[in-house]
C-alpha cells in the first residue's frame, strides 16, 4: 500500500526553511517529507503552495515570506534581467560564501565520509561582479525581432538583454554590438522548435590582461548570410576584436558549439595572461572564466604541490596547459593529458610561447593515457587532476592508487564528485590533508575546491 503523503498538490502551507540545495532551492520538511522551493532561504518562515508531489519529495512555490533571512537581498524586478538567471541573485555575497562553504563541508562529510578533514574558509572575491571573460548567448526571435540573452530558469524561453552583471563590460559590449549588426543585416535567428533558421548563439571571449577579443558566430547552416558585411561591421565597431570565428552546429542539441570551425577574420586564437604565464586560447579550448580567481586557485594548487624542482608531475585534464605551465616553473618535468586535441595544440604552443621546455603534452583520455604510461614504467611524484563536473574516471583513480604518487592535488568544480573520488583515494591509501574552497563563480551555485592528499 502506498504511503499517504503529508501534503497534497495545491495545498497552501506555512513552513520554515531548514537548508538550501546544491542548485539554490530552499528545503522545508513536513513530517520528514522534503519540499524544494526555489528562492527560499534557511531560517525563513514562509507560506508556500505545493505544486507537485512525488514519492520522495515535493516541489513548492514561494507565496509570502513572514520572516526574512538577514542574507536576503531584494532585487527590483526591472533589474532582474541583469543577473541572467543566476541562482543565488537573492542572497547577499556574504551569505553566498557562507552557503558554499557549508555545502563543501556537508558534502565531504555525507558523501566522502571525511568527518575530520580541514576545510578552510572559502576564498571569495573583493568585487563579485563583472568577472566572467566569456559569454555564450542564445539567439531567438520574438515578434519578428532578433533577441539574445539568457534562458529563463527551467525553460527554453529567451530573455532579451544586453547587460549581464557577472560578465566583463567588454564581453557585454561585444554581444550587444554583434546582436545589433545581425539584426540590421536581417540574419535569421535559429528556431529551436522547428530546427529552422540560422543564428544559434553568439559567443564572446576576452583576454582581460591583453584586451584581446574573440567572437564566435554559431549557426545551424554552413552558409552564413551576409558574411562579408557582418565581418566588416564587426571589425569597424569592435576595436578590441582580434578574431572572428564561424562555428557550425547543425544538430538538434543543447550543446552550444558544433564541430565545424572556420576563422572568418584575424587570428585563430586570442592571448591572455594568468600571473606572468601567457596563454593562447582557441575556440574549442576550455579556459577558466574568472581570471582573478583562477590565479587564486592555481596558486593554491602550486602551494599544495610544494615542488622543489626534483619532481616528475602529471597534470591530468590539463586543458590548454594552464596548471601544467604553472607547475613546470617549479618541477623537473610535467606531463599534461587532455582529451581535446585542439587544447593540446594550444598547450604545446603555450609552452613554446613561455619558453618552457620541461612540459610535454599528450592528447587522449586521462583514464587511457595515464594507465598506459604506468604500464610502460612511467610514474609521477605528484599528480594533479582537474576533471570536468563528472569527476575522475574510476580507471584513472585505480591507476593513481597503484602508481602511488606521494602527493595528489585535486582541483574540482563539483564538491559531490570530489567527495566521491576522495573517498576512493582514501580507501586506496591516501589521506586528505586539507581542502580549500574558492569562489570562482559568484552569484551562481557553483563552487571550486582544491584538495591536497598525501600517501599514507
Ligand atoms: C575543468 S577543465 C580543466 C582544464 C585546465 N586544468 C584548466 O584549469 O584550464 C577539464 C578539462 O578536462 C578535459 N577532459 C574531459 N574529459 C576528459 C578525459 N576523459 N580525459 C582527459 N581530459 C578530459 C576537458 O576538455 C577540459 O579541458
XYZ file of C-alpha atoms and ligand atoms in Angstrom:
483
model
C 0.000 0.000 0.000
C 1.395 3.402 -0.875
C 2.167 5.794 1.972
C -0.140 8.815 2.321
C 1.834 11.992 1.828
C 1.595 14.717 4.494
C 0.845 17.349 1.816
C -1.269 17.446 -1.339
C -0.847 19.267 -4.595
C -2.301 22.826 -4.424
C -2.109 22.939 -0.588
C -1.082 26.276 0.914
C 1.082 25.655 3.980
C 3.386 27.521 6.368
C 6.975 26.240 6.562
C 10.418 27.094 7.941
C 13.303 26.542 5.524
C 15.994 24.333 7.038
C 18.543 24.143 4.266
C 19.372 25.014 0.676
C 20.021 22.515 -2.133
C 23.080 22.435 -4.387
C 21.044 24.264 -7.030
C 19.884 27.019 -4.694
C 16.332 25.923 -3.749
C 15.116 26.214 -0.135
C 14.389 22.934 1.686
C 11.463 22.627 4.110
C 10.207 19.425 5.706
C 6.646 18.428 6.626
C 6.669 15.331 8.867
C 10.044 14.430 7.375
C 8.785 14.824 3.781
C 11.122 17.255 1.941
C 9.766 20.079 -0.169
C 12.033 22.056 -2.500
C 11.068 25.663 -3.036
C 13.060 27.922 -5.373
C 14.078 31.171 -3.671
C 13.580 30.019 -0.063
C 16.459 30.689 2.332
C 17.430 28.785 5.505
C 15.804 30.244 8.614
C 12.973 31.943 6.738
C 9.326 31.413 7.719
C 7.052 31.456 4.715
C 3.790 30.483 3.124
C 4.199 28.180 0.116
C 1.958 26.470 -2.409
C 2.638 22.796 -3.137
C 2.774 22.471 -6.905
C 3.988 18.915 -7.347
C 4.248 15.848 -5.142
C 6.325 12.764 -5.784
C 7.112 9.659 -3.730
C 10.301 11.002 -2.187
C 9.862 14.761 -2.321
C 7.639 17.621 -3.448
C 8.104 20.968 -5.179
C 6.571 24.225 -3.997
C 6.308 27.883 -4.904
C 7.067 30.713 -2.516
C 3.915 32.744 -1.833
C 4.806 35.019 1.092
C 7.789 35.385 3.405
C 6.799 36.103 7.022
C 10.364 36.323 8.394
C 13.247 37.130 6.064
C 16.804 35.827 6.257
C 19.409 38.512 7.023
C 21.172 37.296 3.852
C 18.227 38.038 1.539
C 18.609 40.867 -0.962
C 15.597 42.113 -2.850
C 16.269 42.835 -6.487
C 13.786 45.168 -8.163
C 12.029 43.305 -10.982
C 13.359 45.786 -13.579
C 16.924 44.813 -12.528
C 16.403 41.052 -12.665
C 17.441 40.600 -16.283
C 20.926 41.850 -15.389
C 21.518 38.770 -13.256
C 20.882 36.499 -16.225
C 19.101 33.882 -14.171
C 21.904 33.483 -11.583
C 20.563 31.042 -8.975
C 21.904 32.991 -5.957
C 20.917 36.507 -7.019
C 18.616 36.769 -3.969
C 21.443 36.115 -1.463
C 23.986 38.716 -0.284
C 27.581 37.884 -1.247
C 28.440 37.199 2.397
C 25.523 34.748 2.510
C 26.583 33.092 -0.749
C 30.085 32.451 0.616
C 28.697 31.021 3.840
C 26.307 28.794 1.910
C 29.019 27.494 -0.465
C 31.480 26.797 2.349
C 28.798 24.884 4.285
C 27.896 22.942 1.178
C 31.514 21.788 0.724
C 31.744 20.709 4.389
C 28.405 18.872 4.275
C 29.141 17.033 1.036
C 32.615 15.959 2.158
C 31.064 14.507 5.298
C 27.944 12.986 3.734
C 29.361 11.560 0.501
C 33.069 11.366 1.285
C 32.710 10.311 4.963
C 35.571 12.723 5.662
C 34.442 13.893 9.089
C 37.789 15.306 10.242
C 39.139 16.889 7.101
C 40.282 20.521 7.396
C 38.122 22.743 5.177
C 39.430 26.309 5.089
C 37.158 29.339 4.882
C 36.236 29.937 1.254
C 38.307 32.466 -0.701
C 35.808 34.931 -2.186
C 36.162 37.936 -4.472
C 36.534 41.521 -3.327
C 34.369 42.644 -6.247
C 31.998 39.765 -7.087
C 30.511 41.339 -10.234
C 31.708 41.653 -13.839
C 34.154 38.772 -13.558
C 33.320 36.474 -16.500
C 35.612 36.681 -19.522
C 33.226 34.664 -21.676
C 29.572 34.739 -22.737
C 27.588 32.211 -24.751
C 24.312 33.854 -25.593
C 21.356 32.042 -27.202
C 19.672 33.885 -30.075
C 15.984 33.723 -30.959
C 13.167 35.733 -32.439
C 10.212 37.458 -30.806
C 7.548 39.421 -32.662
C 9.743 39.406 -35.745
C 12.681 40.887 -33.825
C 16.054 39.232 -33.168
C 16.565 38.680 -29.441
C 19.503 37.342 -27.409
C 20.123 36.982 -23.704
C 19.659 34.000 -21.423
C 17.232 31.141 -20.937
C 14.633 31.702 -18.232
C 15.255 29.167 -15.445
C 13.883 25.705 -16.255
C 12.613 26.865 -19.661
C 13.688 27.405 -23.233
C 12.294 30.906 -23.347
C 14.972 33.506 -24.118
C 15.004 36.701 -22.045
C 16.325 39.514 -24.250
C 19.044 41.529 -22.510
C 22.189 43.478 -23.310
C 23.683 43.531 -19.864
C 24.899 40.855 -17.505
C 26.225 41.860 -14.115
C 28.569 38.891 -13.992
C 30.226 39.418 -17.379
C 33.084 41.782 -18.124
C 31.819 45.022 -19.740
C 33.839 44.243 -22.902
C 32.040 40.904 -23.218
C 28.626 42.550 -22.762
C 29.506 45.167 -25.353
C 30.676 42.560 -27.881
C 27.444 40.562 -27.612
C 25.303 43.711 -27.842
C 27.100 45.005 -30.933
C 27.039 41.646 -32.762
C 23.346 41.288 -31.977
C 22.674 44.768 -33.385
C 24.622 44.048 -36.575
C 22.928 40.681 -37.167
C 19.584 42.361 -36.647
C 20.416 45.197 -39.072
C 21.600 42.688 -41.695
C 18.469 40.570 -41.274
C 20.359 37.370 -40.423
C 17.576 34.977 -39.356
C 17.634 33.616 -35.798
C 17.546 29.886 -35.150
C 14.158 28.491 -34.112
C 14.600 25.657 -31.687
C 11.171 24.066 -32.145
C 11.207 23.794 -35.924
C 15.011 23.453 -36.148
C 14.997 26.129 -38.844
C 16.730 29.500 -39.149
C 20.433 30.327 -38.935
C 21.951 32.118 -35.933
C 22.031 29.928 -32.796
C 24.495 31.538 -30.399
C 26.889 34.453 -30.108
C 29.975 33.645 -28.085
C 32.484 36.258 -26.910
C 35.759 35.636 -25.099
C 38.039 38.370 -23.797
C 41.633 38.288 -22.580
C 41.461 40.613 -19.576
C 45.208 41.271 -19.451
C 45.830 41.521 -23.194
C 42.498 43.228 -24.053
C 42.020 40.840 -26.991
C 38.521 39.876 -28.062
C 37.297 36.782 -29.932
C 33.748 36.465 -31.227
C 32.320 33.161 -32.404
C 29.167 33.144 -34.538
C 27.410 29.792 -34.169
C 24.932 28.875 -36.884
C 22.815 25.883 -37.859
C 23.662 26.282 -41.525
C 27.067 26.046 -43.186
C 26.144 29.156 -45.084
C 26.333 32.407 -43.113
C 24.258 35.014 -44.945
C 25.847 38.489 -45.289
C 29.154 37.056 -44.071
C 31.403 39.748 -45.552
C 29.240 42.638 -44.418
C 28.951 41.097 -40.924
C 32.741 40.832 -40.620
C 33.244 44.351 -41.959
C 30.790 45.861 -39.463
C 32.149 43.886 -36.526
C 35.695 44.993 -37.259
C 34.558 48.605 -37.572
C 32.530 48.643 -34.345
C 34.603 46.451 -32.002
C 38.106 47.942 -31.703
C 39.437 45.177 -29.413
C 38.488 42.422 -31.833
C 41.344 40.077 -32.758
C 39.470 37.055 -34.058
C 36.119 36.256 -35.686
C 35.228 32.588 -35.939
C 32.284 30.854 -37.603
C 31.172 27.613 -35.992
C 28.521 25.342 -37.488
C 26.254 23.295 -35.249
C 23.645 21.615 -37.443
C 22.371 19.150 -34.830
C 19.188 19.282 -32.753
C 21.007 19.554 -29.423
C 21.545 21.643 -26.298
C 25.304 21.541 -26.895
C 26.346 25.013 -27.986
C 29.470 24.530 -30.081
C 29.375 22.361 -33.202
C 32.136 20.502 -34.944
C 32.988 22.738 -37.911
C 35.063 25.813 -37.128
C 36.318 28.354 -39.615
C 38.238 31.564 -38.922
C 36.493 34.400 -40.791
C 38.872 37.192 -39.857
C 42.002 37.741 -37.767
C 43.812 35.150 -35.656
C 42.638 31.666 -34.778
C 43.495 32.318 -31.119
C 43.481 35.161 -28.626
C 46.042 35.502 -25.850
C 45.755 36.122 -22.124
C 47.962 36.017 -19.034
C 47.440 34.266 -15.726
C 50.138 35.633 -13.438
C 53.097 36.017 -15.782
C 52.320 32.969 -17.928
C 50.922 33.781 -21.371
C 48.242 31.582 -22.931
C 46.899 31.137 -26.452
C 43.202 30.257 -26.361
C 41.360 28.798 -29.353
C 37.608 28.483 -29.916
C 37.168 24.910 -28.688
C 39.560 25.032 -25.731
C 38.500 25.217 -22.117
C 39.775 28.352 -20.393
C 38.752 29.329 -16.869
C 36.087 32.062 -16.974
C 37.144 34.034 -13.898
C 40.725 35.212 -14.419
C 41.057 36.848 -10.967
C 40.048 33.741 -9.018
C 41.876 31.389 -11.403
C 45.135 32.889 -10.147
C 43.983 32.315 -6.544
C 43.088 28.696 -7.351
C 46.294 27.899 -9.243
C 48.454 29.484 -6.531
C 46.773 27.157 -4.054
C 47.369 24.121 -6.314
C 51.030 25.122 -6.599
C 51.310 25.609 -2.836
C 49.804 22.152 -2.200
C 52.121 20.550 -4.802
C 55.052 22.080 -2.830
C 57.581 21.380 -5.581
C 61.359 21.503 -5.078
C 62.441 21.185 -8.724
C 63.156 17.442 -8.486
C 59.667 16.099 -9.174
C 58.010 14.478 -12.157
C 54.452 15.751 -12.243
C 51.404 14.535 -14.187
C 48.642 17.076 -14.862
C 45.514 15.146 -15.850
C 42.692 17.020 -17.641
C 45.173 19.777 -18.440
C 43.153 21.818 -20.985
C 45.480 24.300 -22.668
C 48.196 23.557 -20.111
C 47.321 26.312 -17.680
C 48.100 24.447 -14.446
C 50.872 22.413 -16.158
C 52.837 25.539 -17.086
C 52.445 26.998 -13.615
C 53.803 23.719 -12.181
C 56.584 23.419 -14.766
C 58.257 26.545 -13.381
C 58.907 24.629 -10.135
C 59.130 20.967 -11.263
C 61.688 18.785 -13.032
C 59.191 17.693 -15.694
C 55.440 17.991 -16.241
C 53.314 15.674 -18.415
C 49.865 17.026 -19.329
C 46.961 14.945 -20.681
C 43.783 16.297 -22.237
C 41.040 14.833 -24.441
C 40.514 17.821 -26.808
C 43.270 17.725 -29.467
C 42.964 21.485 -30.179
C 43.592 22.217 -26.486
C 46.752 20.078 -26.612
C 47.920 22.056 -29.654
C 47.333 25.221 -27.599
C 49.185 23.703 -24.634
C 52.253 22.948 -26.790
C 52.137 26.416 -28.286
C 51.796 27.905 -24.783
C 54.881 26.049 -23.564
C 56.850 27.482 -26.510
C 55.385 30.925 -26.004
C 56.707 30.990 -22.447
C 59.969 29.215 -23.330
C 59.060 26.363 -21.006
C 60.946 23.269 -22.147
C 60.162 20.813 -19.350
C 56.480 20.256 -20.195
C 55.129 17.601 -22.570
C 51.542 17.149 -23.642
C 49.517 14.203 -24.924
C 46.025 14.164 -26.420
C 43.733 11.403 -25.179
C 41.548 10.317 -22.298
C 43.330 10.602 -18.965
C 41.924 7.196 -17.951
C 43.529 5.596 -21.014
C 46.785 7.543 -21.408
C 47.923 7.525 -17.752
C 47.388 3.750 -17.216
C 49.343 3.220 -20.447
C 52.219 5.393 -19.186
C 52.188 3.481 -15.918
C 52.322 0.114 -17.715
C 55.334 1.396 -19.646
C 57.084 2.068 -16.328
C 56.470 5.841 -16.025
C 55.381 7.200 -12.667
C 54.932 10.616 -11.040
C 55.910 12.113 -7.698
C 52.971 14.497 -7.765
C 49.737 14.010 -9.693
C 47.324 16.877 -10.318
C 43.776 16.310 -11.567
C 41.258 18.953 -12.663
C 38.382 16.933 -14.162
C 35.040 18.173 -15.531
C 31.945 18.075 -13.290
C 31.532 14.302 -13.506
C 34.834 13.859 -11.669
C 37.675 11.396 -12.338
C 37.127 8.180 -14.203
C 37.350 5.093 -11.966
C 40.165 3.641 -14.126
C 42.267 6.761 -13.523
C 41.689 6.624 -9.756
C 42.745 2.950 -9.706
C 45.920 3.802 -11.612
C 46.720 6.597 -9.147
C 46.291 4.119 -6.279
C 48.635 1.638 -7.989
C 51.153 4.242 -9.136
C 51.378 5.669 -5.598
C 52.457 9.285 -6.287
C 53.493 10.836 -2.958
C 51.048 13.634 -3.382
C 47.785 14.236 -5.257
C 46.335 17.713 -5.808
C 42.677 17.535 -6.804
C 41.138 20.657 -8.361
C 37.371 20.249 -8.613
C 34.342 22.195 -9.842
C 31.864 19.791 -8.246
C 32.056 19.044 -4.483
C 29.849 15.942 -4.914
C 32.183 14.123 -7.287
C 35.213 15.458 -5.389
C 33.875 13.843 -2.190
C 33.174 10.551 -4.015
C 36.694 10.465 -5.507
C 38.435 11.477 -2.260
C 36.739 8.524 -0.552
C 38.077 6.146 -3.243
C 41.590 7.602 -2.875
C 41.373 7.455 0.950
C 40.395 3.780 0.756
C 43.285 3.267 -1.644
C 45.951 4.605 0.727
C 45.708 8.429 0.645
C 44.929 10.943 3.370
C 43.107 14.183 2.569
C 45.190 16.789 4.379
C 43.067 19.849 3.617
C 40.537 21.344 1.228
C 40.395 24.972 0.082
C 37.095 26.155 -1.456
C 37.458 29.075 -3.904
C 34.542 31.117 -5.218
C 35.147 31.198 -8.951
C 31.504 31.857 -9.864
C 29.830 34.481 -7.625
C 26.020 34.731 -7.898
C 25.805 31.122 -9.108
C 25.625 27.893 -7.097
C 28.965 26.652 -8.436
C 31.965 26.301 -6.150
C 35.519 25.243 -6.915
C 37.803 23.385 -4.481
C 41.451 22.477 -4.288
C 42.269 19.403 -2.190
C 45.670 18.189 -1.008
C 46.229 14.473 -0.478
C 49.315 12.654 0.807
C 50.136 8.982 0.537
C 49.583 7.445 3.994
C 37.752 21.662 -15.609
S 38.634 21.636 -17.139
C 40.269 21.932 -16.560
C 41.247 22.428 -17.581
C 42.545 23.039 -17.057
N 43.141 22.283 -15.989
C 42.310 24.484 -16.658
O 42.303 24.803 -15.463
O 42.138 25.318 -17.541
C 38.554 19.949 -17.533
C 39.255 19.549 -18.806
O 39.190 18.141 -18.932
C 39.032 17.794 -20.302
N 38.509 16.417 -20.301
C 37.244 15.979 -20.196
N 37.212 14.635 -20.149
C 38.497 14.197 -20.225
C 39.111 12.914 -20.211
N 38.396 11.816 -20.095
N 40.453 12.854 -20.290
C 41.198 13.985 -20.401
N 40.674 15.230 -20.426
C 39.338 15.333 -20.334
C 38.123 18.880 -20.834
O 38.248 19.001 -22.230
C 38.666 20.124 -20.082
O 39.685 20.749 -20.814
